[in-house]
Amino acid sequence: MLRIAVLGSGRGSNFAAILRALDEGSIPEAQVCVVISNNSGAGILELARSHGLPAVHLSQKQFPDEQQFVAALLALLQAHHVNLVVLAGYMKHLHRTVVGAYRNRIVNIHPALLPKFGGPGMYGHHVHEAVIASGQRISGATVHLVDEEYDHGKILLQRTVTVSSDDTPASLADRVLQIEHQLYPEALRQIAEGRITLDTP
Ligand code: GRF
């Protein structure tokens, strides 16, 4: 059984897509146990609450130091017996202690075809601006494992979109987001079914 924690900072449209897939039964043997956001006003927390799921605002700012924040985050994950952490628009860097505690059990979605267009500063519109500026004809989305480096862990699943000559960063972002909403639930389905193995190199 996958016991999922979703971490996000914003509107939560990927989380919404995951919830739809869970409701439809297309991700077997999986449930969302807790949703955590660093941002008290995040749409993702609202969405969790409206589905009757535990929604927790947890931010570094609530703690005197990073160590205590990390301890609280780990305690929350452990209290919910989480065995898969799903980052869905989480804008904070996960501390290496958390990455170590959930090694190969943290996944993220990135709005480009990694390993290109990833790394520090490559988020939101910056990604799509860079893709267009580079003249790439293809972009897409990537689900990958999270390690200590930004956008660096093993690539689990990708899907492409065509970049057209009249694309703006906003239009490309919209098209990639549509793909993300298919790709993330599909990746979780394959993880749940054991078709994507998280532990192999
Ligand atoms: C997505 O574009 C995702 O690729 C990136 O953050 C965005 C989150 O959007 N990591 P949403 O909150 O899921 O709507």
PDB file of C-alpha atoms and ligand atoms in Angstrom:
ATOM      1  CA  MET A   1       0.000   0.000   0.000  1.00  0.00           C
ATOM      2  CA  LEU A   2       1.337   3.419  -0.976  1.00  0.00           C
ATOM      3  CA  ARG A   3       0.834   5.880   1.846  1.00  0.00           C
ATOM      4  CA  ILE A   4       1.396   9.227   0.186  1.00  0.00           C
ATOM      5  CA  ALA A   5       2.242  12.652   1.605  1.00  0.00           C
ATOM      6  CA  VAL A   6       1.793  15.479  -0.891  1.00  0.00           C
ATOM      7  CA  LEU A   7       3.923  18.600  -0.409  1.00  0.00           C
ATOM      8  CA  GLY A   8       3.039  21.727  -2.344  1.00  0.00           C
ATOM      9  CA  SER A   9       3.241  25.483  -2.163  1.00  0.00           C
ATOM     10  CA  GLY A  10       0.623  26.687  -4.618  1.00  0.00           C
ATOM     11  CA  ARG A  11      -2.641  25.981  -6.405  1.00  0.00           C
ATOM     12  CA  GLY A  12      -2.292  22.185  -6.434  1.00  0.00           C
ATOM     13  CA  SER A  13      -3.525  21.342  -9.912  1.00  0.00           C
ATOM     14  CA  ASN A  14      -1.245  18.288 -10.058  1.00  0.00           C
ATOM     15  CA  PHE A  15      -2.577  17.190  -6.693  1.00  0.00           C
ATOM     16  CA  ALA A  16      -6.112  17.625  -8.078  1.00  0.00           C
ATOM     17  CA  ALA A  17      -5.207  15.364 -11.007  1.00  0.00           C
ATOM     18  CA  ILE A  18      -3.803  12.767  -8.610  1.00  0.00           C
ATOM     19  CA  LEU A  19      -6.967  12.926  -6.488  1.00  0.00           C
ATOM     20  CA  ARG A  20      -9.110  12.389  -9.600  1.00  0.00           C
ATOM     21  CA  ALA A  21      -7.081   9.332 -10.541  1.00  0.00           C
ATOM     22  CA  LEU A  22      -7.348   7.960  -7.002  1.00  0.00           C
ATOM     23  CA  ASP A  23     -11.108   8.572  -6.963  1.00  0.00           C
ATOM     24  CA  GLU A  24     -11.436   6.744 -10.279  1.00  0.00           C
ATOM     25  CA  GLY A  25      -9.463   3.837  -8.863  1.00  0.00           C
ATOM     26  CA  SER A  26      -6.756   4.106 -11.492  1.00  0.00           C
ATOM     27  CA  ILE A  27      -3.924   4.198  -8.941  1.00  0.00           C
ATOM     28  CA  PRO A  28      -4.327   0.904  -7.115  1.00  0.00           C
ATOM     29  CA  GLU A  29      -3.296   0.339  -3.520  1.00  0.00           C
ATOM     30  CA  ALA A  30      -2.581   3.991  -2.805  1.00  0.00           C
ATOM     31  CA  GLN A  31      -3.958   6.722  -0.593  1.00  0.00           C
ATOM     32  CA  VAL A  32      -3.054  10.304   0.275  1.00  0.00           C
ATOM     33  CA  CYS A  33      -2.526  10.421   4.050  1.00  0.00           C
ATOM     34  CA  VAL A  34      -1.506  14.035   4.543  1.00  0.00           C
ATOM     35  CA  VAL A  35      -0.980  17.222   2.547  1.00  0.00           C
ATOM     36  CA  ILE A  36       1.666  19.659   3.727  1.00  0.00           C
ATOM     37  CA  SER A  37       2.365  23.205   2.595  1.00  0.00           C
ATOM     38  CA  ASN A  38       4.853  25.860   3.623  1.00  0.00           C
ATOM     39  CA  ASN A  39       2.227  28.412   2.586  1.00  0.00           C
ATOM     40  CA  SER A  40      -0.868  28.733   4.808  1.00  0.00           C
ATOM     41  CA  GLY A  41      -2.910  30.230   1.965  1.00  0.00           C
ATOM     42  CA  ALA A  42      -2.020  27.610  -0.629  1.00  0.00           C
ATOM     43  CA  GLY A  43      -4.835  26.260  -2.767  1.00  0.00           C
ATOM     44  CA  ILE A  44      -3.426  22.780  -2.272  1.00  0.00           C
ATOM     45  CA  LEU A  45      -4.354  22.904   1.441  1.00  0.00           C
ATOM     46  CA  GLU A  46      -7.904  24.048   0.584  1.00  0.00           C
ATOM     47  CA  LEU A  47      -8.222  21.205  -1.867  1.00  0.00           C
ATOM     48  CA  ALA A  48      -7.032  18.692   0.732  1.00  0.00           C
ATOM     49  CA  ARG A  49      -9.506  20.004   3.306  1.00  0.00           C
ATOM     50  CA  SER A  50     -12.367  19.854   0.825  1.00  0.00           C
ATOM     51  CA  HIS A  51     -11.532  16.180   0.334  1.00  0.00           C
ATOM     52  CA  GLY A  52     -11.467  15.556   4.069  1.00  0.00           C
ATOM     53  CA  LEU A  53      -7.715  14.969   4.063  1.00  0.00           C
ATOM     54  CA  PRO A  54      -5.359  16.175   6.791  1.00  0.00           C
ATOM     55  CA  ALA A  55      -3.943  19.497   5.586  1.00  0.00           C
ATOM     56  CA  VAL A  56      -1.007  20.890   7.493  1.00  0.00           C
ATOM     57  CA  HIS A  57       0.714  24.245   7.223  1.00  0.00           C
ATOM     58  CA  LEU A  58       4.334  23.590   8.139  1.00  0.00           C
ATOM     59  CA  SER A  59       6.946  26.227   7.541  1.00  0.00           C
ATOM     60  CA  GLN A  60      10.510  26.810   8.605  1.00  0.00           C
ATOM     61  CA  LYS A  61       9.308  30.195   9.894  1.00  0.00           C
ATOM     62  CA  GLN A  62       7.316  28.493  12.661  1.00  0.00           C
ATOM     63  CA  PHE A  63      10.522  27.123  14.196  1.00  0.00           C
ATOM     64  CA  PRO A  64      13.567  28.704  15.828  1.00  0.00           C
ATOM     65  CA  ASP A  65      15.939  26.763  13.593  1.00  0.00           C
ATOM     66  CA  GLU A  66      16.086  24.456  10.611  1.00  0.00           C
ATOM     67  CA  GLN A  67      16.793  21.364  12.680  1.00  0.00           C
ATOM     68  CA  GLN A  68      13.541  21.699  14.605  1.00  0.00           C
ATOM     69  CA  PHE A  69      11.597  22.271  11.400  1.00  0.00           C
ATOM     70  CA  VAL A  70      13.118  19.149   9.854  1.00  0.00           C
ATOM     71  CA  ALA A  71      12.327  17.137  12.993  1.00  0.00           C
ATOM     72  CA  ALA A  72       8.701  18.316  12.879  1.00  0.00           C
ATOM     73  CA  LEU A  73       8.375  17.439   9.195  1.00  0.00           C
ATOM     74  CA  LEU A  74       9.823  13.963   9.740  1.00  0.00           C
ATOM     75  CA  ALA A  75       7.584  13.425  12.781  1.00  0.00           C
ATOM     76  CA  LEU A  76       4.532  14.359  10.715  1.00  0.00           C
ATOM     77  CA  LEU A  77       5.484  11.974   7.907  1.00  0.00           C
ATOM     78  CA  GLN A  78       6.136   9.196  10.385  1.00  0.00           C
ATOM     79  CA  ALA A  79       2.900   9.839  12.290  1.00  0.00           C
ATOM     80  CA  HIS A  80       1.001   9.221   9.047  1.00  0.00           C
ATOM     81  CA  HIS A  81       3.135   6.161   8.172  1.00  0.00           C
ATOM     82  CA  VAL A  82       4.090   7.780   4.885  1.00  0.00           C
ATOM     83  CA  ASN A  83       6.118   5.655   2.481  1.00  0.00           C
ATOM     84  CA  LEU A  84       6.017   7.924  -0.579  1.00  0.00           C
ATOM     85  CA  VAL A  85       6.500  11.701  -0.602  1.00  0.00           C
ATOM     86  CA  VAL A  86       5.019  13.393  -3.670  1.00  0.00           C
ATOM     87  CA  LEU A  87       6.254  16.914  -4.364  1.00  0.00           C
ATOM     88  CA  ALA A  88       3.641  18.818  -6.348  1.00  0.00           C
ATOM     89  CA  GLY A  89       4.788  22.384  -6.811  1.00  0.00           C
ATOM     90  CA  TYR A  90       6.756  22.459  -3.540  1.00  0.00           C
ATOM     91  CA  MET A  91       8.938  25.555  -3.763  1.00  0.00           C
ATOM     92  CA  LYS A  92      11.274  24.743  -0.885  1.00  0.00           C
ATOM     93  CA  HIS A  93      14.457  22.720  -1.024  1.00  0.00           C
ATOM     94  CA  LEU A  94      14.039  19.558   1.020  1.00  0.00           C
ATOM     95  CA  HIS A  95      16.671  19.253   3.705  1.00  0.00           C
ATOM     96  CA  ARG A  96      19.190  16.457   3.142  1.00  0.00           C
ATOM     97  CA  THR A  97      18.066  14.772   6.373  1.00  0.00           C
ATOM     98  CA  VAL A  98      14.579  14.368   4.886  1.00  0.00           C
ATOM     99  CA  VAL A  99      16.000  13.162   1.568  1.00  0.00           C
ATOM    100  CA  GLY A 100      18.146  10.650   3.468  1.00  0.00           C
ATOM    101  CA  ALA A 101      15.261   9.424   5.611  1.00  0.00           C
ATOM    102  CA  TYR A 102      13.078   8.851   2.520  1.00  0.00           C
ATOM    103  CA  ARG A 103      15.812   7.863   0.063  1.00  0.00           C
ATOM    104  CA  ASN A 104      14.243   6.758  -3.252  1.00  0.00           C
ATOM    105  CA  ARG A 105      10.809   7.460  -1.777  1.00  0.00           C
ATOM    106  CA  ILE A 106      10.449  11.099  -2.842  1.00  0.00           C
ATOM    107  CA  VAL A 107       9.210  12.004  -6.309  1.00  0.00           C
ATOM    108  CA  ASN A 108       8.809  15.348  -8.051  1.00  0.00           C
ATOM    109  CA  ILE A 109       7.373  16.628 -11.303  1.00  0.00           C
ATOM    110  CA  HIS A 110       9.322  19.154 -13.354  1.00  0.00           C
ATOM    111  CA  PRO A 111       7.837  21.079 -16.308  1.00  0.00           C
ATOM    112  CA  ALA A 112      10.573  20.254 -18.831  1.00  0.00           C
ATOM    113  CA  LEU A 113      12.513  17.317 -20.201  1.00  0.00           C
ATOM    114  CA  LEU A 114      15.253  16.786 -17.622  1.00  0.00           C
ATOM    115  CA  PRO A 115      18.229  16.701 -17.502  1.00  0.00           C
ATOM    116  CA  LYS A 116      17.847  19.832 -19.637  1.00  0.00           C
ATOM    117  CA  PHE A 117      16.260  22.954 -18.141  1.00  0.00           C
ATOM    118  CA  GLY A 118      16.583  21.906 -14.512  1.00  0.00           C
ATOM    119  CA  GLY A 119      18.610  23.036 -11.522  1.00  0.00           C
ATOM    120  CA  PRO A 120      18.592  26.089  -9.260  1.00  0.00           C
ATOM    121  CA  GLY A 121      16.472  28.939 -10.622  1.00  0.00           C
ATOM    122  CA  MET A 122      14.719  26.681 -13.135  1.00  0.00           C
ATOM    123  CA  TYR A 123      11.145  26.840 -11.933  1.00  0.00           C
ATOM    124  CA  GLY A 124       7.856  28.281 -13.150  1.00  0.00           C
ATOM    125  CA  HIS A 125       8.032  30.613 -16.135  1.00  0.00           C
ATOM    126  CA  HIS A 126      11.860  30.587 -16.057  1.00  0.00           C
ATOM    127  CA  VAL A 127      11.807  27.039 -17.400  1.00  0.00           C
ATOM    128  CA  HIS A 128       9.554  27.832 -20.348  1.00  0.00           C
ATOM    129  CA  GLU A 129      11.402  31.062 -21.140  1.00  0.00           C
ATOM    130  CA  ALA A 130      14.656  29.110 -21.293  1.00  0.00           C
ATOM    131  CA  VAL A 131      13.135  26.405 -23.501  1.00  0.00           C
ATOM    132  CA  ILE A 132      11.797  28.978 -25.984  1.00  0.00           C
ATOM    133  CA  ALA A 133      15.005  31.041 -25.929  1.00  0.00           C
ATOM    134  CA  SER A 134      17.043  27.939 -26.731  1.00  0.00           C
ATOM    135  CA  GLY A 135      14.939  27.245 -29.822  1.00  0.00           C
ATOM    136  CA  GLN A 136      13.964  23.708 -28.697  1.00  0.00           C
ATOM    137  CA  ARG A 137      11.154  22.222 -30.759  1.00  0.00           C
ATOM    138  CA  ILE A 138      10.199  19.764 -28.044  1.00  0.00           C
ATOM    139  CA  SER A 139       9.531  20.216 -24.344  1.00  0.00           C
ATOM    140  CA  GLY A 140       7.528  18.202 -21.861  1.00  0.00           C
ATOM    141  CA  ALA A 141       7.374  17.061 -18.276  1.00  0.00           C
ATOM    142  CA  THR A 142       9.480  14.748 -16.134  1.00  0.00           C
ATOM    143  CA  VAL A 143       8.683  12.736 -13.028  1.00  0.00           C
ATOM    144  CA  HIS A 144      11.894  11.973 -11.180  1.00  0.00           C
ATOM    145  CA  LEU A 145      13.274  10.818  -7.863  1.00  0.00           C
ATOM    146  CA  VAL A 146      14.472  13.561  -5.544  1.00  0.00           C
ATOM    147  CA  ASP A 147      18.029  13.546  -4.283  1.00  0.00           C
ATOM    148  CA  GLU A 148      20.172  16.226  -2.675  1.00  0.00           C
ATOM    149  CA  GLU A 149      20.608  18.192  -5.913  1.00  0.00           C
ATOM    150  CA  TYR A 150      17.901  20.207  -7.647  1.00  0.00           C
ATOM    151  CA  ASP A 151      16.079  18.283 -10.401  1.00  0.00           C
ATOM    152  CA  HIS A 152      18.806  15.647 -10.435  1.00  0.00           C
ATOM    153  CA  GLY A 153      17.471  12.266  -9.250  1.00  0.00           C
ATOM    154  CA  LYS A 154      16.678   9.296 -11.461  1.00  0.00           C
ATOM    155  CA  ILE A 155      14.188  10.031 -14.242  1.00  0.00           C
ATOM    156  CA  LEU A 156      11.116   7.826 -13.866  1.00  0.00           C
ATOM    157  CA  LEU A 157       8.763   8.939 -16.641  1.00  0.00           C
ATOM    158  CA  GLN A 158       8.607  11.668 -19.288  1.00  0.00           C
ATOM    159  CA  ARG A 159       6.129  12.909 -21.847  1.00  0.00           C
ATOM    160  CA  THR A 160       6.752  15.413 -24.607  1.00  0.00           C
ATOM    161  CA  VAL A 161       4.913  18.360 -26.133  1.00  0.00           C
ATOM    162  CA  THR A 162       5.769  20.162 -29.340  1.00  0.00           C
ATOM    163  CA  VAL A 163       6.936  23.753 -29.025  1.00  0.00           C
ATOM    164  CA  SER A 164       5.387  25.863 -31.757  1.00  0.00           C
ATOM    165  CA  SER A 165       6.953  28.989 -33.225  1.00  0.00           C
ATOM    166  CA  ASP A 166       4.230  31.240 -31.791  1.00  0.00           C
ATOM    167  CA  ASP A 167       4.442  29.796 -28.274  1.00  0.00           C
ATOM    168  CA  THR A 168       4.926  32.197 -25.383  1.00  0.00           C
ATOM    169  CA  PRO A 169       6.212  30.993 -22.001  1.00  0.00           C
ATOM    170  CA  ALA A 170       2.604  31.169 -20.768  1.00  0.00           C
ATOM    171  CA  SER A 171       1.109  29.159 -23.633  1.00  0.00           C
ATOM    172  CA  LEU A 172       3.858  26.553 -23.369  1.00  0.00           C
ATOM    173  CA  ALA A 173       3.374  26.361 -19.579  1.00  0.00           C
ATOM    174  CA  ASP A 174      -0.340  25.682 -20.098  1.00  0.00           C
ATOM    175  CA  ARG A 175       0.311  22.878 -22.562  1.00  0.00           C
ATOM    176  CA  VAL A 176       2.991  21.300 -20.398  1.00  0.00           C
ATOM    177  CA  LEU A 177       0.672  21.491 -17.384  1.00  0.00           C
ATOM    178  CA  GLN A 178      -1.980  19.495 -19.256  1.00  0.00           C
ATOM    179  CA  ILE A 179       0.638  16.819 -19.856  1.00  0.00           C
ATOM    180  CA  GLU A 180       1.707  16.929 -16.202  1.00  0.00           C
ATOM    181  CA  HIS A 181      -1.862  16.153 -15.161  1.00  0.00           C
ATOM    182  CA  GLN A 182      -1.672  12.907 -17.132  1.00  0.00           C
ATOM    183  CA  LEU A 183       1.925  12.082 -16.365  1.00  0.00           C
ATOM    184  CA  TYR A 184       1.961  12.345 -12.564  1.00  0.00           C
ATOM    185  CA  PRO A 185      -1.020  10.024 -11.973  1.00  0.00           C
ATOM    186  CA  GLU A 186       0.429   7.640 -14.582  1.00  0.00           C
ATOM    187  CA  ALA A 187       3.806   7.589 -12.791  1.00  0.00           C
ATOM    188  CA  LEU A 188       2.107   6.916  -9.462  1.00  0.00           C
ATOM    189  CA  ARG A 189       0.070   4.143 -11.060  1.00  0.00           C
ATOM    190  CA  GLN A 190       3.246   2.523 -12.373  1.00  0.00           C
ATOM    191  CA  ILE A 191       4.951   2.887  -8.987  1.00  0.00           C
ATOM    192  CA  ALA A 192       1.931   1.347  -7.242  1.00  0.00           C
ATOM    193  CA  GLU A 193       1.882  -1.531  -9.710  1.00  0.00           C
ATOM    194  CA  GLY A 194       5.617  -2.084  -9.348  1.00  0.00           C
ATOM    195  CA  ARG A 195       6.237  -1.282 -13.030  1.00  0.00           C
ATOM    196  CA  ILE A 196       8.462   1.611 -12.022  1.00  0.00           C
ATOM    197  CA  THR A 197      10.993   0.372  -9.487  1.00  0.00           C
ATOM    198  CA  LEU A 198      12.296   3.124  -7.272  1.00  0.00           C
ATOM    199  CA  ASP A 199      15.274   1.265  -5.859  1.00  0.00           C
ATOM    200  CA  THR A 200      17.116   0.096  -8.970  1.00  0.00           C
ATOM    201  CA  PRO A 201      19.943   2.303 -10.269  1.00  0.00           C
TER     202      PRO A 201
HETATM  203  C1  GRF B   1       4.019  22.458 -11.959  1.00  0.00           C
HETATM  204  O1  GRF B   1       4.269  23.123 -13.155  1.00  0.00           O
HETATM  205  C2  GRF B   1       5.139  21.507 -11.643  1.00  0.00           C
HETATM  206  O2  GRF B   1       5.793  21.018 -12.759  1.00  0.00           O
HETATM  207  C3  GRF B   1       6.080  22.356 -10.850  1.00  0.00           C
HETATM  208  O3  GRF B   1       5.262  23.218 -10.107  1.00  0.00           O
HETATM  209  C4  GRF B   1       4.015  23.394 -10.774  1.00  0.00           C
HETATM  210  C5  GRF B   1       2.952  23.059  -9.771  1.00  0.00           C
HETATM  211  O4  GRF B   1       1.680  23.391 -10.228  1.00  0.00           O
HETATM  212  N1  GRF B   1       6.961  21.539 -10.051  1.00  0.00           N
HETATM  213  P1  GRF B   1       0.400  22.909  -9.422  1.00  0.00           P
HETATM  214  O5  GRF B   1       0.478  23.527  -8.022  1.00  0.00           O
HETATM  215  O6  GRF B   1       0.407  21.418  -9.365  1.00  0.00           O
HETATM  216  O7  GRF B   1      -0.775  23.446 -10.170  1.00  0.00           O
END
